[in-house]
Amino acid sequence: MQNIADGSLSSTVPRAFSIFCDELRALANPLVAYVKNTRPEFASRTWREGQRPTLSTMLKRCHVAGVRLPDVLADPRGAAKAAGQLLIDHQALPSSPKPRRSPEMLKQVRLRLIEAISEYPQRPLVAFTEFARALGVSKGFLSYREPILCKIYKQEYKAQVRQANKQHKRQAKAELTEGRAFLRYLAGEFRSQDELVDHLHSNFEIKKRVARLLINEVLKTHARIKNLSEMTMLSKSQRCMLKRGRAAGYL
């Protein structure tokens, strides 16, 4: 702009801005069509040309294109080539096709899946994502190549998780009753029920929601056993319940 302001820009090309837009459109059309996945004639719509552009329009277009307005007025074709090169340089390289897996690797993946399924439950399964990562492939690749084996693997892993959760829940309940954790809570060893929940969560790998449900269940059973212990006349079934409650650690 200093060239225009001080008058050093003595000569300009007639219709320089229109030539610049036409040349840049010819360079940009194929690239814009590739990026936007459109036909070249549709890509040309992204460049709107005016019959008599204002100074503000020319300045904005030149700023976006990355060239100077005096250069466009003096050499529109050269400026268009420079702007087109900038546009090409700013685009990411086209993605290359992913390498195909070798048949030997596909065979190895299938064998590992069969081996892992056949060794369960003697050998515990790992999470499906971790299993795929250990093989050096993605879980999507595994599911696509071996859908039946992957479905069996996932079902067996879910069964393993359910069984482990049941075992942890039984252990946590045994800690509450036979381990006297609940009676220690009533005696003030745990400052709050949340602290008892944290104790079960950290030591027996159960969710805090499950720990609270267990504590509420033990609370109700403890109240029933305590009421029975205070009664003078008990039926045979009530005496049996009281005896089992004491043996289980509710009192």
mmCIF file of C-alpha atoms in Angstrom:
data_model
loop_
_atom_site.group_PDB
_atom_site.id
_atom_site.type_symbol
_atom_site.label_atom_id
_atom_site.label_comp_id
_atom_site.label_asym_id
_atom_site.label_seq_id
_atom_site.Cartn_x
_atom_site.Cartn_y
_atom_site.Cartn_z
ATOM 1 C CA MET A 1 0.000 0.000 0.000
ATOM 2 C CA GLN A 2 2.980 2.312 0.485
ATOM 3 C CA ASN A 3 3.560 2.167 -3.290
ATOM 4 C CA ILE A 4 0.039 3.407 -3.940
ATOM 5 C CA ALA A 5 0.200 6.059 -1.237
ATOM 6 C CA ASP A 6 3.511 7.628 -2.288
ATOM 7 C CA GLY A 7 2.782 7.382 -6.035
ATOM 8 C CA SER A 8 5.694 5.060 -6.826
ATOM 9 C CA LEU A 9 3.304 2.624 -8.525
ATOM 10 C CA SER A 10 3.424 4.372 -11.902
ATOM 11 C CA SER A 11 1.807 1.753 -14.164
ATOM 12 C CA THR A 12 -0.776 -0.999 -13.699
ATOM 13 C CA VAL A 13 -2.182 -3.758 -15.875
ATOM 14 C CA PRO A 14 -5.714 -3.050 -17.170
ATOM 15 C CA ARG A 15 -8.332 -5.184 -15.384
ATOM 16 C CA ALA A 16 -5.524 -6.480 -13.153
ATOM 17 C CA PHE A 17 -7.811 -7.607 -10.321
ATOM 18 C CA SER A 18 -10.117 -9.534 -12.689
ATOM 19 C CA ILE A 19 -7.102 -11.246 -14.281
ATOM 20 C CA PHE A 20 -5.790 -12.106 -10.824
ATOM 21 C CA CYS A 21 -9.136 -13.647 -9.798
ATOM 22 C CA ASP A 22 -9.430 -15.617 -13.044
ATOM 23 C CA GLU A 23 -5.887 -16.989 -12.806
ATOM 24 C CA LEU A 24 -6.220 -17.871 -9.126
ATOM 25 C CA ARG A 25 -9.576 -19.530 -9.762
ATOM 26 C CA ALA A 26 -7.995 -21.705 -12.450
ATOM 27 C CA LEU A 27 -5.280 -22.769 -9.985
ATOM 28 C CA ALA A 28 -7.569 -23.218 -6.999
ATOM 29 C CA ASN A 29 -10.456 -25.069 -8.659
ATOM 30 C CA PRO A 30 -8.819 -28.528 -8.782
ATOM 31 C CA LEU A 31 -7.491 -28.200 -5.228
ATOM 32 C CA VAL A 32 -10.781 -26.964 -3.770
ATOM 33 C CA ALA A 33 -12.618 -29.725 -5.618
ATOM 34 C CA TYR A 34 -10.247 -32.322 -4.148
ATOM 35 C CA VAL A 35 -10.560 -30.989 -0.591
ATOM 36 C CA LYS A 36 -14.356 -30.580 -0.699
ATOM 37 C CA ASN A 37 -14.950 -33.700 -2.827
ATOM 38 C CA THR A 38 -16.850 -31.726 -5.498
ATOM 39 C CA ARG A 39 -16.614 -31.227 -9.228
ATOM 40 C CA PRO A 40 -14.386 -28.349 -10.441
ATOM 41 C CA GLU A 41 -17.312 -26.328 -11.807
ATOM 42 C CA PHE A 42 -18.896 -26.372 -8.353
ATOM 43 C CA ALA A 43 -15.649 -25.316 -6.710
ATOM 44 C CA SER A 44 -15.528 -22.165 -8.839
ATOM 45 C CA ARG A 45 -18.547 -20.881 -6.936
ATOM 46 C CA THR A 46 -16.323 -20.257 -3.935
ATOM 47 C CA TRP A 47 -14.748 -17.334 -5.859
ATOM 48 C CA ARG A 48 -17.128 -14.468 -6.567
ATOM 49 C CA GLU A 49 -15.896 -11.776 -8.903
ATOM 50 C CA GLY A 50 -17.342 -8.283 -9.140
ATOM 51 C CA GLN A 51 -17.383 -6.124 -12.274
ATOM 52 C CA ARG A 52 -16.002 -3.101 -10.424
ATOM 53 C CA PRO A 53 -14.440 -4.207 -7.131
ATOM 54 C CA THR A 54 -14.018 -1.630 -4.406
ATOM 55 C CA LEU A 55 -10.716 -0.936 -2.694
ATOM 56 C CA SER A 56 -12.006 -2.703 0.422
ATOM 57 C CA THR A 57 -12.886 -5.822 -1.603
ATOM 58 C CA MET A 58 -9.479 -5.922 -3.273
ATOM 59 C CA LEU A 59 -7.659 -5.480 0.025
ATOM 60 C CA LYS A 60 -9.663 -8.281 1.680
ATOM 61 C CA ARG A 61 -9.164 -10.668 -1.248
ATOM 62 C CA CYS A 62 -5.430 -9.954 -1.368
ATOM 63 C CA HIS A 63 -5.118 -10.409 2.396
ATOM 64 C CA VAL A 64 -6.860 -13.790 2.241
ATOM 65 C CA ALA A 65 -4.755 -14.870 -0.746
ATOM 66 C CA GLY A 66 -1.555 -13.799 1.003
ATOM 67 C CA VAL A 67 -0.327 -11.308 -1.603
ATOM 68 C CA ARG A 68 0.077 -7.525 -1.780
ATOM 69 C CA LEU A 69 -2.370 -5.381 -3.736
ATOM 70 C CA PRO A 70 0.414 -3.414 -5.564
ATOM 71 C CA ASP A 71 1.840 -6.741 -6.780
ATOM 72 C CA VAL A 72 -1.596 -7.743 -8.061
ATOM 73 C CA LEU A 73 -2.015 -4.443 -9.920
ATOM 74 C CA ALA A 74 1.475 -4.604 -11.416
ATOM 75 C CA ASP A 75 1.670 -8.327 -12.218
ATOM 76 C CA PRO A 76 -1.688 -10.104 -11.682
ATOM 77 C CA ARG A 77 -0.603 -13.420 -13.211
ATOM 78 C CA GLY A 78 2.558 -13.592 -11.099
ATOM 79 C CA ALA A 79 0.593 -12.711 -7.965
ATOM 80 C CA ALA A 80 -1.981 -15.401 -8.788
ATOM 81 C CA LYS A 81 0.773 -18.023 -9.125
ATOM 82 C CA ALA A 82 2.248 -16.963 -5.781
ATOM 83 C CA ALA A 83 -1.171 -17.130 -4.081
ATOM 84 C CA GLY A 84 -1.887 -20.512 -5.663
ATOM 85 C CA GLN A 85 1.417 -21.886 -4.430
ATOM 86 C CA LEU A 86 0.611 -20.665 -0.919
ATOM 87 C CA LEU A 87 -2.771 -22.390 -1.138
ATOM 88 C CA ILE A 88 -1.189 -25.656 -2.228
ATOM 89 C CA ASP A 89 1.503 -25.470 0.468
ATOM 90 C CA HIS A 90 -1.094 -25.039 3.217
ATOM 91 C CA GLN A 91 -3.025 -28.168 2.249
ATOM 92 C CA ALA A 92 -2.203 -31.454 3.931
ATOM 93 C CA LEU A 93 -0.702 -34.202 1.838
ATOM 94 C CA PRO A 94 -3.199 -36.800 0.597
ATOM 95 C CA SER A 95 -3.437 -39.793 2.864
ATOM 96 C CA SER A 96 -1.672 -42.895 1.667
ATOM 97 C CA PRO A 97 -3.471 -46.247 1.682
ATOM 98 C CA LYS A 98 -2.932 -48.322 4.807
ATOM 99 C CA PRO A 99 -0.621 -51.294 4.405
ATOM 100 C CA ARG A 100 -2.481 -54.573 4.124
ATOM 101 C CA ARG A 101 -1.946 -57.200 6.772
ATOM 102 C CA SER A 102 -0.018 -60.230 5.659
ATOM 103 C CA PRO A 103 -1.807 -63.608 5.495
ATOM 104 C CA GLU A 104 0.632 -64.944 8.107
ATOM 105 C CA MET A 105 -0.430 -62.253 10.553
ATOM 106 C CA LEU A 106 -4.122 -62.951 9.951
ATOM 107 C CA LYS A 107 -3.490 -66.628 10.636
ATOM 108 C CA GLN A 108 -1.576 -65.786 13.816
ATOM 109 C CA VAL A 109 -4.398 -63.530 15.056
ATOM 110 C CA ARG A 110 -6.946 -66.306 14.498
ATOM 111 C CA LEU A 111 -4.798 -68.847 16.336
ATOM 112 C CA ARG A 112 -4.319 -66.484 19.292
ATOM 113 C CA LEU A 113 -8.070 -65.930 19.526
ATOM 114 C CA ILE A 114 -8.773 -69.679 19.472
ATOM 115 C CA GLU A 115 -6.032 -70.299 22.030
ATOM 116 C CA ALA A 116 -7.341 -67.623 24.413
ATOM 117 C CA ILE A 117 -10.915 -68.932 24.209
ATOM 118 C CA SER A 118 -9.919 -72.590 24.637
ATOM 119 C CA GLU A 119 -7.770 -71.848 27.712
ATOM 120 C CA TYR A 120 -10.587 -70.047 29.524
ATOM 121 C CA PRO A 121 -11.386 -70.357 32.457
ATOM 122 C CA GLN A 122 -8.046 -71.931 33.423
ATOM 123 C CA ARG A 123 -6.334 -68.825 32.073
ATOM 124 C CA PRO A 124 -8.252 -65.555 32.665
ATOM 125 C CA LEU A 125 -9.074 -63.364 29.697
ATOM 126 C CA VAL A 126 -8.055 -59.735 29.367
ATOM 127 C CA ALA A 127 -10.190 -56.889 28.059
ATOM 128 C CA PHE A 128 -10.829 -57.091 24.313
ATOM 129 C CA THR A 129 -9.118 -53.762 23.631
ATOM 130 C CA GLU A 130 -6.035 -54.838 25.568
ATOM 131 C CA PHE A 131 -6.008 -58.200 23.771
ATOM 132 C CA ALA A 132 -6.087 -56.499 20.352
ATOM 133 C CA ARG A 133 -3.346 -54.084 21.387
ATOM 134 C CA ALA A 134 -1.143 -57.001 22.457
ATOM 135 C CA LEU A 135 -1.552 -58.494 18.974
ATOM 136 C CA GLY A 136 -0.567 -55.205 17.358
ATOM 137 C CA VAL A 137 -3.950 -54.621 15.677
ATOM 138 C CA SER A 138 -7.080 -52.633 16.464
ATOM 139 C CA LYS A 139 -10.249 -54.091 17.941
ATOM 140 C CA GLY A 140 -12.111 -52.964 14.811
ATOM 141 C CA PHE A 141 -9.720 -54.991 12.664
ATOM 142 C CA LEU A 142 -10.253 -58.048 14.870
ATOM 143 C CA SER A 143 -14.029 -57.701 14.860
ATOM 144 C CA TYR A 144 -14.073 -57.312 11.075
ATOM 145 C CA ARG A 145 -11.765 -60.233 10.301
ATOM 146 C CA GLU A 146 -13.016 -62.709 12.915
ATOM 147 C CA PRO A 147 -16.539 -61.645 13.935
ATOM 148 C CA ILE A 148 -17.641 -65.040 15.319
ATOM 149 C CA LEU A 149 -14.510 -65.669 17.378
ATOM 150 C CA CYS A 150 -14.555 -62.084 18.665
ATOM 151 C CA LYS A 151 -18.195 -62.419 19.703
ATOM 152 C CA ILE A 152 -17.374 -65.601 21.645
ATOM 153 C CA TYR A 153 -14.353 -63.904 23.243
ATOM 154 C CA LYS A 154 -16.416 -60.914 24.362
ATOM 155 C CA GLN A 155 -19.165 -63.129 25.764
ATOM 156 C CA GLU A 156 -16.658 -65.204 27.739
ATOM 157 C CA TYR A 157 -14.971 -62.064 29.042
ATOM 158 C CA LYS A 158 -18.310 -60.630 30.167
ATOM 159 C CA ALA A 159 -19.072 -63.894 31.959
ATOM 160 C CA GLN A 160 -15.663 -63.691 33.641
ATOM 161 C CA VAL A 161 -16.319 -60.123 34.768
ATOM 162 C CA ARG A 162 -19.755 -61.041 36.129
ATOM 163 C CA GLN A 163 -18.303 -63.995 38.045
ATOM 164 C CA ALA A 164 -15.498 -61.830 39.451
ATOM 165 C CA ASN A 165 -17.989 -59.170 40.523
ATOM 166 C CA LYS A 166 -20.101 -61.781 42.308
ATOM 167 C CA GLN A 167 -17.018 -63.121 44.088
ATOM 168 C CA HIS A 168 -15.940 -59.646 45.166
ATOM 169 C CA LYS A 169 -19.462 -58.922 46.387
ATOM 170 C CA ARG A 170 -19.496 -62.109 48.465
ATOM 171 C CA GLN A 171 -16.106 -61.250 49.944
ATOM 172 C CA ALA A 172 -17.232 -57.723 50.797
ATOM 173 C CA LYS A 173 -20.383 -59.011 52.492
ATOM 174 C CA ALA A 174 -18.304 -61.547 54.448
ATOM 175 C CA GLU A 175 -16.064 -58.696 55.584
ATOM 176 C CA LEU A 176 -19.119 -56.796 56.811
ATOM 177 C CA THR A 177 -20.531 -59.730 58.804
ATOM 178 C CA GLU A 178 -17.970 -62.427 59.560
ATOM 179 C CA GLY A 179 -15.122 -59.927 59.470
ATOM 180 C CA ARG A 180 -17.037 -57.736 61.936
ATOM 181 C CA ALA A 181 -16.526 -54.603 59.797
ATOM 182 C CA PHE A 182 -20.147 -53.628 60.279
ATOM 183 C CA LEU A 183 -19.962 -54.056 64.063
ATOM 184 C CA ARG A 184 -16.726 -52.055 64.062
ATOM 185 C CA TYR A 185 -18.600 -49.341 62.199
ATOM 186 C CA LEU A 186 -21.330 -49.341 64.847
ATOM 187 C CA ALA A 187 -18.636 -49.196 67.527
ATOM 188 C CA GLY A 188 -17.175 -46.052 65.952
ATOM 189 C CA GLU A 189 -14.043 -47.495 64.346
ATOM 190 C CA PHE A 190 -15.197 -46.034 61.030
ATOM 191 C CA ARG A 191 -16.052 -42.356 61.390
ATOM 192 C CA SER A 192 -18.823 -42.454 58.808
ATOM 193 C CA GLN A 193 -20.616 -44.790 56.467
ATOM 194 C CA ASP A 194 -18.689 -43.243 53.577
ATOM 195 C CA GLU A 195 -15.437 -44.370 55.206
ATOM 196 C CA LEU A 196 -16.818 -47.916 55.450
ATOM 197 C CA VAL A 197 -17.810 -47.702 51.780
ATOM 198 C CA ASP A 198 -14.278 -46.603 50.871
ATOM 199 C CA HIS A 199 -12.877 -49.535 52.882
ATOM 200 C CA LEU A 200 -14.951 -52.049 50.914
ATOM 201 C CA HIS A 201 -14.297 -50.312 47.593
ATOM 202 C CA SER A 202 -10.510 -50.240 47.983
ATOM 203 C CA ASN A 203 -10.066 -53.734 49.445
ATOM 204 C CA PHE A 204 -12.589 -55.782 47.474
ATOM 205 C CA GLU A 205 -12.778 -54.001 44.093
ATOM 206 C CA ILE A 206 -16.510 -53.372 44.205
ATOM 207 C CA LYS A 207 -18.246 -50.193 43.113
ATOM 208 C CA LYS A 208 -19.208 -47.719 45.795
ATOM 209 C CA ARG A 209 -22.857 -48.022 44.784
ATOM 210 C CA VAL A 210 -22.694 -51.791 45.384
ATOM 211 C CA ALA A 211 -20.934 -51.220 48.721
ATOM 212 C CA ARG A 212 -23.734 -48.916 49.889
ATOM 213 C CA LEU A 213 -26.365 -51.475 48.858
ATOM 214 C CA LEU A 214 -24.546 -54.155 50.859
ATOM 215 C CA ILE A 215 -24.335 -51.939 53.906
ATOM 216 C CA ASN A 216 -28.063 -51.125 53.693
ATOM 217 C CA GLU A 217 -28.864 -54.828 53.376
ATOM 218 C CA VAL A 218 -26.743 -55.660 56.420
ATOM 219 C CA LEU A 219 -28.340 -52.779 58.329
ATOM 220 C CA LYS A 220 -31.826 -54.197 57.752
ATOM 221 C CA THR A 221 -30.752 -57.733 58.683
ATOM 222 C CA HIS A 222 -28.968 -56.473 61.782
ATOM 223 C CA ALA A 223 -32.118 -54.631 62.882
ATOM 224 C CA ARG A 224 -34.223 -57.782 62.435
ATOM 225 C CA ILE A 225 -31.747 -59.960 64.366
ATOM 226 C CA LYS A 226 -31.495 -57.369 67.134
ATOM 227 C CA ASN A 227 -35.281 -57.270 67.482
ATOM 228 C CA LEU A 228 -35.368 -61.062 67.730
ATOM 229 C CA SER A 229 -32.690 -61.055 70.418
ATOM 230 C CA GLU A 230 -34.833 -58.743 72.551
ATOM 231 C CA MET A 231 -37.942 -60.913 72.286
ATOM 232 C CA THR A 232 -38.755 -63.419 75.054
ATOM 233 C CA MET A 233 -41.044 -65.799 73.182
ATOM 234 C CA LEU A 234 -39.624 -67.059 69.885
ATOM 235 C CA SER A 235 -40.853 -69.659 67.461
ATOM 236 C CA LYS A 236 -38.612 -72.383 66.185
ATOM 237 C CA SER A 237 -37.948 -70.581 62.921
ATOM 238 C CA GLN A 238 -37.199 -67.338 64.765
ATOM 239 C CA ARG A 239 -34.737 -69.075 67.091
ATOM 240 C CA CYS A 240 -33.044 -70.623 64.055
ATOM 241 C CA MET A 241 -32.803 -67.178 62.399
ATOM 242 C CA LEU A 242 -31.376 -65.665 65.579
ATOM 243 C CA LYS A 243 -28.797 -68.424 65.849
ATOM 244 C CA ARG A 244 -27.716 -67.996 62.234
ATOM 245 C CA GLY A 245 -27.558 -64.220 62.635
ATOM 246 C CA ARG A 246 -25.252 -64.495 65.631
ATOM 247 C CA ALA A 247 -23.055 -67.015 63.821
ATOM 248 C CA ALA A 248 -22.886 -64.713 60.786
ATOM 249 C CA GLY A 249 -21.718 -61.808 62.928
ATOM 250 C CA TYR A 250 -24.772 -59.578 62.907
ATOM 251 C CA LEU A 251 -24.637 -59.269 66.726
#
